[in-house]
Coordinates of C-alpha atoms in Angstrom, one line a residue:
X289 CA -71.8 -59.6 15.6
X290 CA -73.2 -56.3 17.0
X291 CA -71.3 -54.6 14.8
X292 CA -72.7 -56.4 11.7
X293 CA -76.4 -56.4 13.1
X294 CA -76.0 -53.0 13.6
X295 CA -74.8 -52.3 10.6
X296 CA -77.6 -53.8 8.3
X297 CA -80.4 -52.0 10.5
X298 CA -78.4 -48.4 9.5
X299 CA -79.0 -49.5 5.6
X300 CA -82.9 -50.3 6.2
X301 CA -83.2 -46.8 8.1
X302 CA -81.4 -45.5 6.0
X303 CA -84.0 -46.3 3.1
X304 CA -87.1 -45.4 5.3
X305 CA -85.5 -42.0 6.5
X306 CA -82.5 -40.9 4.0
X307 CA -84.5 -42.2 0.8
X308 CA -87.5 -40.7 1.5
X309 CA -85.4 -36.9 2.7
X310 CA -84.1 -37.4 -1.3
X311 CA -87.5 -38.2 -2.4
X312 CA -89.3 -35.0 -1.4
X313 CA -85.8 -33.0 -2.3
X314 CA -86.4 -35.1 -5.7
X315 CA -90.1 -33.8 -5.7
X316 CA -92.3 -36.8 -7.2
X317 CA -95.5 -36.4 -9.2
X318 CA -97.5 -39.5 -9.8
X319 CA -99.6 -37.1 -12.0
X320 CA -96.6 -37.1 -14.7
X321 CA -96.7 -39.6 -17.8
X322 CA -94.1 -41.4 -17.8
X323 CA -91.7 -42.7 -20.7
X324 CA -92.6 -45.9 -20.5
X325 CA -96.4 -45.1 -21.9
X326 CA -95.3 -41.6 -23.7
X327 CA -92.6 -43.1 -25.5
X328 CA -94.1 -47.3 -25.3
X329 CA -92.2 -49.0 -28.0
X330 CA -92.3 -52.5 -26.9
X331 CA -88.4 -53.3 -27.0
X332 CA -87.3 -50.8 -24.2
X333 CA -90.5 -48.6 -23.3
X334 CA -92.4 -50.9 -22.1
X335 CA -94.6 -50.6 -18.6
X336 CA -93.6 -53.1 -16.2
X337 CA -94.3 -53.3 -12.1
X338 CA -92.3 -51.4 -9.6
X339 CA -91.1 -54.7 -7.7
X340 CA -90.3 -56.3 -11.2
X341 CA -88.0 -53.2 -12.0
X342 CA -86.7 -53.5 -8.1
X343 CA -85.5 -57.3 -8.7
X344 CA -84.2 -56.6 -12.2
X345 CA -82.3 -53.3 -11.1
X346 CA -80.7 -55.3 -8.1
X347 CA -79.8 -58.1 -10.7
X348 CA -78.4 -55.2 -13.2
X349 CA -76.2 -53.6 -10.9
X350 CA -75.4 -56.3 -8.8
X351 CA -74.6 -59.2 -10.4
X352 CA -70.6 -60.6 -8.5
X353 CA -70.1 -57.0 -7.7
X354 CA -71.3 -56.7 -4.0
X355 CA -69.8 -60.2 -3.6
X356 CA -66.2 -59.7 -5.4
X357 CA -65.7 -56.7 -4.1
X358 CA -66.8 -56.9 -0.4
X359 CA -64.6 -60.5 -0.2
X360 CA -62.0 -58.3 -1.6
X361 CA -62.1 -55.4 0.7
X362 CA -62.7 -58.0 3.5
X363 CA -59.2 -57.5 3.8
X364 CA -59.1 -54.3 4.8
X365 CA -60.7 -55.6 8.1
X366 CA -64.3 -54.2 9.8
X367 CA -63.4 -50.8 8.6
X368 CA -65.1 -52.2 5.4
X369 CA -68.4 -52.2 7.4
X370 CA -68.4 -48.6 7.8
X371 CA -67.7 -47.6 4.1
X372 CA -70.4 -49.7 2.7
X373 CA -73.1 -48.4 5.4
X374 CA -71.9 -44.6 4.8
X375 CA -71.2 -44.8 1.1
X376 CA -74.1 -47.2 0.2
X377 CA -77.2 -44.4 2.1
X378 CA -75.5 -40.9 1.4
X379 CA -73.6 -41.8 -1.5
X380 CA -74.4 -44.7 -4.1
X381 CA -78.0 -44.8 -3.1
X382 CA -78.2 -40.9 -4.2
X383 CA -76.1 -41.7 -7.1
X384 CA -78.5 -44.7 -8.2
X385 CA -81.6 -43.0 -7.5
X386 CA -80.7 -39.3 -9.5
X387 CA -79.3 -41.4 -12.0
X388 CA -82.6 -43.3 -12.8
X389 CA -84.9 -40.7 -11.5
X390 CA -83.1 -37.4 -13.7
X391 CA -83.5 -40.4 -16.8
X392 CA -87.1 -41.0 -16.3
X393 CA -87.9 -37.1 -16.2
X394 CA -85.6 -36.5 -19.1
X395 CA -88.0 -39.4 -21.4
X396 CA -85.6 -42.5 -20.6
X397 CA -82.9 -40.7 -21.4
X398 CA -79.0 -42.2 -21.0
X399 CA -76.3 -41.6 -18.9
X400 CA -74.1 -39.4 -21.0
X401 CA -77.0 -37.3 -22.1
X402 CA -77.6 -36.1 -19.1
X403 CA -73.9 -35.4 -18.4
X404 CA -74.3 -33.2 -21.6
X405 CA -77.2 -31.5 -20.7
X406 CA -76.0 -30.3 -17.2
X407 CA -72.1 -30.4 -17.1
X408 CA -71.8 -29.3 -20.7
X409 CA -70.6 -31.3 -24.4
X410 CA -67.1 -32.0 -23.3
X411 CA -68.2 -33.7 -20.6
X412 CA -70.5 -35.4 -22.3
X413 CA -68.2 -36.6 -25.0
X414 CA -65.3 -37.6 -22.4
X415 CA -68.0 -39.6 -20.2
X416 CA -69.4 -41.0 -23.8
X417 CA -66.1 -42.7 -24.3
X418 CA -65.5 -43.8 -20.6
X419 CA -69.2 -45.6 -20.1
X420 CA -68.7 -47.2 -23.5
X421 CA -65.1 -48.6 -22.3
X422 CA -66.4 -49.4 -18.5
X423 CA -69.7 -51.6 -19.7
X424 CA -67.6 -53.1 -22.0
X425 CA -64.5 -53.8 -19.5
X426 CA -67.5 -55.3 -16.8
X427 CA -68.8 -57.6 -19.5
X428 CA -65.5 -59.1 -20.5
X429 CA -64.2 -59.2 -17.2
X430 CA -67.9 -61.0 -15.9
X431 CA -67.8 -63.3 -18.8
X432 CA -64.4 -65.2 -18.7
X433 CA -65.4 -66.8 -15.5
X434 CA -68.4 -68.6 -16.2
X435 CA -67.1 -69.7 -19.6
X436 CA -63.9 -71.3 -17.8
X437 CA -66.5 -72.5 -14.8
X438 CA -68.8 -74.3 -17.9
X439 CA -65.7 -75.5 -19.7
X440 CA -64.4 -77.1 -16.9
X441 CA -68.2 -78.8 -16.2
X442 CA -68.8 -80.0 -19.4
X443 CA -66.9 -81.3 -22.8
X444 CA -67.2 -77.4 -24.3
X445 CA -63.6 -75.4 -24.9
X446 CA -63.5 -72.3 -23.7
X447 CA -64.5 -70.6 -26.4
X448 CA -67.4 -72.9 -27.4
X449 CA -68.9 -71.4 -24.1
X450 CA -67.4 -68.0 -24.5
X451 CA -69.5 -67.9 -27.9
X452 CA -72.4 -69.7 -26.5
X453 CA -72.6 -67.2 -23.7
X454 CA -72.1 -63.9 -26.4
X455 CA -75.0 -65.6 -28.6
X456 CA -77.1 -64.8 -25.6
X457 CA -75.8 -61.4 -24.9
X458 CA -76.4 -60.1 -28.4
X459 CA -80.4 -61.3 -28.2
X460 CA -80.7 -59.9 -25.1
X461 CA -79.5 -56.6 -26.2
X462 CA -82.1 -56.6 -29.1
X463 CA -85.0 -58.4 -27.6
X464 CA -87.9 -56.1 -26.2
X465 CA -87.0 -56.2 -22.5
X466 CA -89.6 -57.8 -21.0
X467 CA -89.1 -61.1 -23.4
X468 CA -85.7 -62.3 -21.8
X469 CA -85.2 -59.9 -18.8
X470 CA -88.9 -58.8 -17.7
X471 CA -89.4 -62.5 -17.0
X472 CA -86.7 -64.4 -15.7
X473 CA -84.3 -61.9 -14.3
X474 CA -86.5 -61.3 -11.1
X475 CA -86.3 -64.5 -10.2
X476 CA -82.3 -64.7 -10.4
X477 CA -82.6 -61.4 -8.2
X478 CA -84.8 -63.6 -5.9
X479 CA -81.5 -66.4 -5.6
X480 CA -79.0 -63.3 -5.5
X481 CA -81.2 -62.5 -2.1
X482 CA -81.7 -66.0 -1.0
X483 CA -78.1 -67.1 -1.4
X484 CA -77.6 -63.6 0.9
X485 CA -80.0 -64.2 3.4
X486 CA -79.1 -67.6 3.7
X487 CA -75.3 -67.3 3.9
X488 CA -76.1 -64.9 6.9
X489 CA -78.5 -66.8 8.8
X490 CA -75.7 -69.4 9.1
X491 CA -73.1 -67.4 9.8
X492 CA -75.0 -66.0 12.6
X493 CA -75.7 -69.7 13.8
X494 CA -72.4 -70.5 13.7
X495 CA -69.3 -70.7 15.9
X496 CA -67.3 -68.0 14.5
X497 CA -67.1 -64.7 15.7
X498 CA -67.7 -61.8 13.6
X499 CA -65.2 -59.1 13.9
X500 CA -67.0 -55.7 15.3
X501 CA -66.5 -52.2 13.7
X502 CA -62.4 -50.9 14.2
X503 CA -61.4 -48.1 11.9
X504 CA -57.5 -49.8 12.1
X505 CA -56.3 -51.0 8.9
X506 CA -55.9 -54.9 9.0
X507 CA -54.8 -55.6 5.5
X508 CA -52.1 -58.2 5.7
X509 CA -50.2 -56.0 2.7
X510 CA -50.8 -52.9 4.7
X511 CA -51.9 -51.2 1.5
X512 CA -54.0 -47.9 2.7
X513 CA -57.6 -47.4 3.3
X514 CA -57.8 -44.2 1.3
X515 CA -58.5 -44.4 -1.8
X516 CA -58.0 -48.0 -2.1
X517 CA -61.0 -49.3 -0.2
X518 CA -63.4 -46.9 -1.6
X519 CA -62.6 -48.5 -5.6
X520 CA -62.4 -52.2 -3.8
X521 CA -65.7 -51.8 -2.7
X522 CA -67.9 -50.0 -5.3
X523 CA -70.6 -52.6 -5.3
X524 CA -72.6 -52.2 -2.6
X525 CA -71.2 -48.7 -1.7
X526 CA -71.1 -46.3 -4.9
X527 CA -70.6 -47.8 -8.7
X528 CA -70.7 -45.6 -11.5
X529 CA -71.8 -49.0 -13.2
X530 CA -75.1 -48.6 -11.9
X531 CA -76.3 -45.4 -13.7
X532 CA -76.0 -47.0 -17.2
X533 CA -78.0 -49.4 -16.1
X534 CA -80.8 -47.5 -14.2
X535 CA -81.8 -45.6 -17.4
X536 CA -82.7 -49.3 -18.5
X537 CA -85.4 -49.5 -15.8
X538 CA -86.5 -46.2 -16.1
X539 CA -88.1 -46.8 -19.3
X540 CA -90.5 -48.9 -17.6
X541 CA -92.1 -47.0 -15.0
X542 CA -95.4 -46.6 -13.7
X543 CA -95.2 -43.4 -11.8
X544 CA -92.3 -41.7 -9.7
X545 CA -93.2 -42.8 -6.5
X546 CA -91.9 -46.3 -7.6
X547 CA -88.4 -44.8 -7.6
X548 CA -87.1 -44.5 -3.9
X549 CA -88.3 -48.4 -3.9
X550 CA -86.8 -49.3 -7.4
X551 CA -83.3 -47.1 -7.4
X552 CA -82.6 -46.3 -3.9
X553 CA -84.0 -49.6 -2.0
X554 CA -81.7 -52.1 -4.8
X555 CA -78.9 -50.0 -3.7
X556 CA -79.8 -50.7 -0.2
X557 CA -80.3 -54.3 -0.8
X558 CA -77.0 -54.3 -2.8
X559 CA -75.2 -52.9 0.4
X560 CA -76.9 -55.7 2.9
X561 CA -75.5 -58.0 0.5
X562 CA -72.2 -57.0 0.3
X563 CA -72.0 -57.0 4.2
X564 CA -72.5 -60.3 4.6
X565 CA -70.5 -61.6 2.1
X566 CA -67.9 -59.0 3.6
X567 CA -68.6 -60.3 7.4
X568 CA -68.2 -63.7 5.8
X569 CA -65.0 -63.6 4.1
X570 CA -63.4 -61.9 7.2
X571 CA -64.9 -64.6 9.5
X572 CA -64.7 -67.5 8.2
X573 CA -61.4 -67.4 7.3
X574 CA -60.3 -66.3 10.9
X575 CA -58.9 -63.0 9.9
X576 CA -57.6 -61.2 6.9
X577 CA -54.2 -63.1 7.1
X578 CA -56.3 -65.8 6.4
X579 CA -58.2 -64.5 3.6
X580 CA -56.0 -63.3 1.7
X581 CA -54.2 -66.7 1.9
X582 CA -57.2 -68.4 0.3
X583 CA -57.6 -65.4 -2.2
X584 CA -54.4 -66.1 -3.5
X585 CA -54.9 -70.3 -3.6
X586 CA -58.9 -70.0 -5.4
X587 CA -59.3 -66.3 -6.1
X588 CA -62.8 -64.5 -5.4
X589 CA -64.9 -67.7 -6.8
X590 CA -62.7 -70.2 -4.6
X591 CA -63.5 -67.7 -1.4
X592 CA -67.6 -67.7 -2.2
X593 CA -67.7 -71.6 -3.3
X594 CA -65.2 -72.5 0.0
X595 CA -67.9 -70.4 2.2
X596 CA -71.3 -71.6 0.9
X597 CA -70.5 -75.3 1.1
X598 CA -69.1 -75.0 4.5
X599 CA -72.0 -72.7 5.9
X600 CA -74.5 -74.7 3.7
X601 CA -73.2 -78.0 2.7
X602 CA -74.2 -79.5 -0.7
X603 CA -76.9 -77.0 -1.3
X604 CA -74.9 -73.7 -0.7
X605 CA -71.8 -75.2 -3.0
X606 CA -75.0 -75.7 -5.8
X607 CA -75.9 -72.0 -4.8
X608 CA -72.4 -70.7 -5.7
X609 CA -72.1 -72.4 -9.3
X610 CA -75.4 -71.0 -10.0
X611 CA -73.9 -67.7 -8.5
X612 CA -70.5 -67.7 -10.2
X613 CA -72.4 -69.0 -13.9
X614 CA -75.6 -66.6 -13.9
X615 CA -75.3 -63.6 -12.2
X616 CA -72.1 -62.3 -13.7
X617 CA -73.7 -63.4 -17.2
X618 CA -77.0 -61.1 -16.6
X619 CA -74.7 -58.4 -15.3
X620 CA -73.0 -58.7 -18.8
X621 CA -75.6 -58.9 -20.9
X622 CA -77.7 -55.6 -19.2
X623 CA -74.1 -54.1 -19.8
X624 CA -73.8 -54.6 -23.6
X625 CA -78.0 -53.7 -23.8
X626 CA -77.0 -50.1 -22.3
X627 CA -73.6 -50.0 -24.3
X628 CA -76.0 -50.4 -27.3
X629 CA -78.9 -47.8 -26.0
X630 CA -76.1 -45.3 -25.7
X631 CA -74.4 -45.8 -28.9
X632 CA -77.7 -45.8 -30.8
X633 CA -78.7 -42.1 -29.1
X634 CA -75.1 -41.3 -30.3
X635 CA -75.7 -42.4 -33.9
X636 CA -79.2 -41.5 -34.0
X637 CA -78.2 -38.1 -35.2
X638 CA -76.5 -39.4 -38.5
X639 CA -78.1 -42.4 -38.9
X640 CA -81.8 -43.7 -39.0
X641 CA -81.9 -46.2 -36.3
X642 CA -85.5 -47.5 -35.7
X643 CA -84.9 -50.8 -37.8
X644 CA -84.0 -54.0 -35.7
X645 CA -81.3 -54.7 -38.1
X646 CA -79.6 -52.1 -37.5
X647 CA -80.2 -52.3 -33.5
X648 CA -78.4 -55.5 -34.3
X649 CA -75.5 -53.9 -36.2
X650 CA -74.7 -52.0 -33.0
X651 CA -75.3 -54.4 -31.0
X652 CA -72.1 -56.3 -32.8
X653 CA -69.9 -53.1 -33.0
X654 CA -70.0 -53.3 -28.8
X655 CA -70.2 -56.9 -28.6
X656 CA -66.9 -57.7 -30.4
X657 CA -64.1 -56.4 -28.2
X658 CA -66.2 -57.1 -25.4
X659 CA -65.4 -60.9 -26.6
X660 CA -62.0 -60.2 -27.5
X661 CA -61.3 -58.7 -24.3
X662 CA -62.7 -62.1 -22.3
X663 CA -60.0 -63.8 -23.2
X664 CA -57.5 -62.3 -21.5
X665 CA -57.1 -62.5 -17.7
X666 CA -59.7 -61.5 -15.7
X667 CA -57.8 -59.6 -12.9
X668 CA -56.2 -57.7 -15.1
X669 CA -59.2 -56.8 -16.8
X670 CA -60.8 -56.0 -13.1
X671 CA -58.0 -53.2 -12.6
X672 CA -59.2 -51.2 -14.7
X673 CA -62.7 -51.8 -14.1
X674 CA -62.3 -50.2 -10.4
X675 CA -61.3 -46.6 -11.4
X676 CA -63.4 -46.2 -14.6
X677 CA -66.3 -46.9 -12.2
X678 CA -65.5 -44.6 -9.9
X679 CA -64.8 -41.8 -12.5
X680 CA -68.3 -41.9 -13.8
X681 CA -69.8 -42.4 -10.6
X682 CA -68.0 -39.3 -9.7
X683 CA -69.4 -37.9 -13.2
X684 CA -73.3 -39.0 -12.2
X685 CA -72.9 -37.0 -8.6
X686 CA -71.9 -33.9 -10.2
X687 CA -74.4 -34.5 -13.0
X688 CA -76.7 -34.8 -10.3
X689 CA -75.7 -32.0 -8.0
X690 CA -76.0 -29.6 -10.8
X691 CA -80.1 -30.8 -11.7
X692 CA -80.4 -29.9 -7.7
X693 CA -78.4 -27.0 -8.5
X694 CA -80.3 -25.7 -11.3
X695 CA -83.7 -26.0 -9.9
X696 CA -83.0 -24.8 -7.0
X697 CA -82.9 -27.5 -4.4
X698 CA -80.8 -28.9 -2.0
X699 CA -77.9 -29.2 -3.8
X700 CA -75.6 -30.8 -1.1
X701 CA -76.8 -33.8 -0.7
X702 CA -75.5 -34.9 -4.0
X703 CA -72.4 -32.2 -4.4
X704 CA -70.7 -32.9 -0.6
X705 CA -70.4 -37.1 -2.2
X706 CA -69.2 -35.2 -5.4
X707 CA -66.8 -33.6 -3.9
X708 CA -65.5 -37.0 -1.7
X709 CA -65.5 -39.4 -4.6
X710 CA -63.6 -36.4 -6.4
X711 CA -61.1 -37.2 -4.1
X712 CA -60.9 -40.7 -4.5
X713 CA -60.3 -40.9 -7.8
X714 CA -57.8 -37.8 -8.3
X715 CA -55.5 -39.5 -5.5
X716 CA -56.0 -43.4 -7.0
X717 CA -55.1 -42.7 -10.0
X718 CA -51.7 -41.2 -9.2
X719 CA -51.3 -43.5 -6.5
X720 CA -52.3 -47.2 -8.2
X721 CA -50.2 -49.7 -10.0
X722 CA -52.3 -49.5 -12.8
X723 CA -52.2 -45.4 -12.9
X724 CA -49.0 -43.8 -12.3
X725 CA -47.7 -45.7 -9.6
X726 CA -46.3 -42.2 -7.6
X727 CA -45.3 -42.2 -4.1
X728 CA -48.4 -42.6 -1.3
X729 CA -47.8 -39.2 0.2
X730 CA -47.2 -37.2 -3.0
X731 CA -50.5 -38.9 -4.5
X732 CA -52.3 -37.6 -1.9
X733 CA -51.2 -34.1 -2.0
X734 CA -51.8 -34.1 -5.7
X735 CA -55.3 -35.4 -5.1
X736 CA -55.9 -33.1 -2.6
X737 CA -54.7 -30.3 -4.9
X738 CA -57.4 -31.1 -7.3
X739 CA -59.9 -31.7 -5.7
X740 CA -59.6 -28.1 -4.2
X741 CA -59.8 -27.3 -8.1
X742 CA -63.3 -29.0 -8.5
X743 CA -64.4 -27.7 -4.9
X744 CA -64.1 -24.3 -6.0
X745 CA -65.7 -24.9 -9.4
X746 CA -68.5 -26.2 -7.5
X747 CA -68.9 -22.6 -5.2
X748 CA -68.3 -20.9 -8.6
X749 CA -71.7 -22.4 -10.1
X750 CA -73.2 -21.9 -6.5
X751 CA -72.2 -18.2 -7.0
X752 CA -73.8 -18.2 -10.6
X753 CA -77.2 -19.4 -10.1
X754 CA -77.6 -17.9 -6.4
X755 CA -76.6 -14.4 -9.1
X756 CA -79.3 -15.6 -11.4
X757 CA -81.8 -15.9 -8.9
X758 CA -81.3 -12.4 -7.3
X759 CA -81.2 -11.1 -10.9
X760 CA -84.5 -13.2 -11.7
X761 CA -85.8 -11.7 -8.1
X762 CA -84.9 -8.3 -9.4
X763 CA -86.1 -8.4 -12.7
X764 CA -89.6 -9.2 -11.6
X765 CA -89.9 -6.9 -8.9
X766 CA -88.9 -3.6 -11.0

């Protein structure tokens, strides 16, 4: 219990110390116009409150994520505690806040166009590809759930609801965002924190142990802690996810200073969550034996609706349908709205794309395989999902280590994550059934081997723009 107490205060101190340390490294002007009345369009520039933008941001990049994925790295034992309090402040909390911050200075712009502008067009056009394919894996794979869950409910098939559910994403994608999203997607980030909160009151109150902080491995299939747990547990850590969707909220605004609390403090709150549903899984269940014996009998949704009725009786079991039906829809939904922001910014230069028909048109061109793609088996869909978000999460902290870079500032605290997640994602790929399947220690070395590559890329543009400087230095003395 100490352990897990302890563990949420280091993610609130983290956001009154670490964020603001990234805010003044950030430099914020409240004195700048932002996009959202420069650029005020009234479909995705549109003004909107800072704690509005916090509750829809946490809804966007939460959705099942931080509760998936924590049950799921559960297994690896309490060493899941310490990756979600280190990675969550110095890493995805960085990542989320360059990612919306960089946007909002660059007039709202996406993702991959700031890949362009500071890792160059080839970068841009591979992470163009990968962001498309990840947004539209995430909705498929957050889709097929609720569509069995209402199926089995109700008289619908399947694909009645499947439909049903994709009618809604494709009018959320076009609809000016404070129609659908602006109003009723804070207060599904209020249950997303009340289902939290709740869950962990009564696990505190209860007669089961939490496990403290061990760095041992406990996973019952002995599969390693590195890379595995850091792709397990993205949600509520680092998620590459999350900076296609913080462009979304960037266009709406105010001033800067609402950033550390919109961008950093959701990725905060997204890490609290996904402790307790971590501490949960692992406790309840009386170990990770025992977990994973109930993963295998319900999957992820039998673990959360098994917990909250227990802990909570009749209410929490209500609580997880609305869970397991709603949030994993809004989280696919914001998904195909930036799948079709990106793609329009990417046709924009052939095409005129200012009427809604057209907006519609794209909309359709993402929203097709995304459907075709639900109706295939989730978990095999969630494989995939795991590296491709860690790839361009990788992709935003060298995006955003560069900006640092570039002007000048602390570079570091965005380029020593780079360089970690780098890691991560060179040796998964080699090592995971889904990549190459290689041999554990010969992954590693290969991962290692790369990621030397990128580490001394990264000095070589230290070397260049320290050069520049002293040449810039020079120039102006003589």
């Amino acid at each position: 219990m100490i352990s897990f107490l302890g563990a949420i205060l280091l993610l609130i101190l983290g956001y009154m110390f670490y964020g603001k340390f990234v805010e003044r490294v950030f430099v914020i002007n409240d004195e700048h116009t932002t996009p959202a009345y420069a650029k005020r369009d009234n479909l995705d520039f549109v003004p909107m409150s800072w704690w509005k933008g916090n509750l829809i941001q946490l809804l966007n990049i939460a959705g099942l994520g931080p509760i998936y994925g924590a049950v799921a790295g559960a297994l690896y034992g309490p060493a899941a505690f310490i990756w979600i309090v280190v990675g969550c402040i110095f890493a995805g909390a960085v990542h989320d806040y360059f990612s919306g911050m960089m946007s909002m200075r660059h007039q709202g712009a996406q993702f991959p166009a700031l890949v362009g502008r500071y890792l160059g067009k080839y970068a841009k056009a591979f992470i163009n590809g990968v962001s498309l394919v990840l947004m539209i894996l995430v909705a498929a794979a957050f889709t097929a759930g609720p569509a069995q869950l209402i199926a089995q409910q109700t008289s619908l098939s399947f694909i009645i609801a499947l439909i049903l559910i994709f009618g809604y994403f494709v009018l959320a994608a076009v609809l000016p965002i404070n129609r659908i999203i602006g109003r009723i997607y804070p207060a599904f980030g209020a249950v997303l924190l009340l289902m939290a909160a709740a869950v962990a009151v009564a696990l505190l109150f209860s007669d089961k142990p939490i496990p403290n902080v061990t760095v041992e491995n406990l996973h019952p299939g002995e599969l390693p802690i590195w890379p595995l747990l850091m792709v397990t547990i993205s949600c509520g850590a680092i998620s590459g996810f999350h900076c296609t969707q913080s462009p979304i909220i960037a266009r709406t605004m105010k001033k800067e200073s609402d950033g550390r609390k919109i961008f950093y403090g959701a990725m905060i709150t997204e890490g609290i969550i996904a402790l307790v549903w971590a501490a949960a899984a692992m406790t309840f269940f009386h170990g990770t034996a025992g977990l994973q014996g109930a993963l295998e009998a319900g999957g992820p949704s039998g673990v959360v609706t098994d917990i909250s009725s227990s802990l909570l009786g009749s209410a929490g079991f209500i609580l997880a349908i609305i869970t397991v039906v709603l949030l994993p829809v809004t989280t696919g939904d914001t998904a195909l709205r930036s799948s079709r922001m990106i793609l329009v910014e990417v046709l924009a230069k052939f095409f005129n794309m200012e009427s809604k028909f057209k907006l519609l048109f794209v909309s359709f061109i993402v929203a097709a395989p995304t459907f075709a793609l639900a109706t295939i088996d989730y978990t095999f869909l969630w494989r995939y999902v795991g590296w491709t978000n860690q790839v361009t999460a990788t992709f935003m902290l060298w995006t955003a280590a560069m900006f640092l870079l570039k002007n000048q500032k602390l570079h570091w605290i965005a380029g020593i994550p780079a360089v970690f997640m780098t890691g991560v994602v060179c040796t998964y790929i080699f090592y995971a059934p889904e990549g190459l399947n290689l041999n554990y220690s010969l992954s590693m070395i290969i991962g290692f081997s790369l990621t030397l590559v990128v580490a001394g890329w990264y000095v070589s543009q230290i070397k260049k723009y320290k050069n520049a400087k002293q040449n810039s230095s020079a120039t102006h003395a003589a």
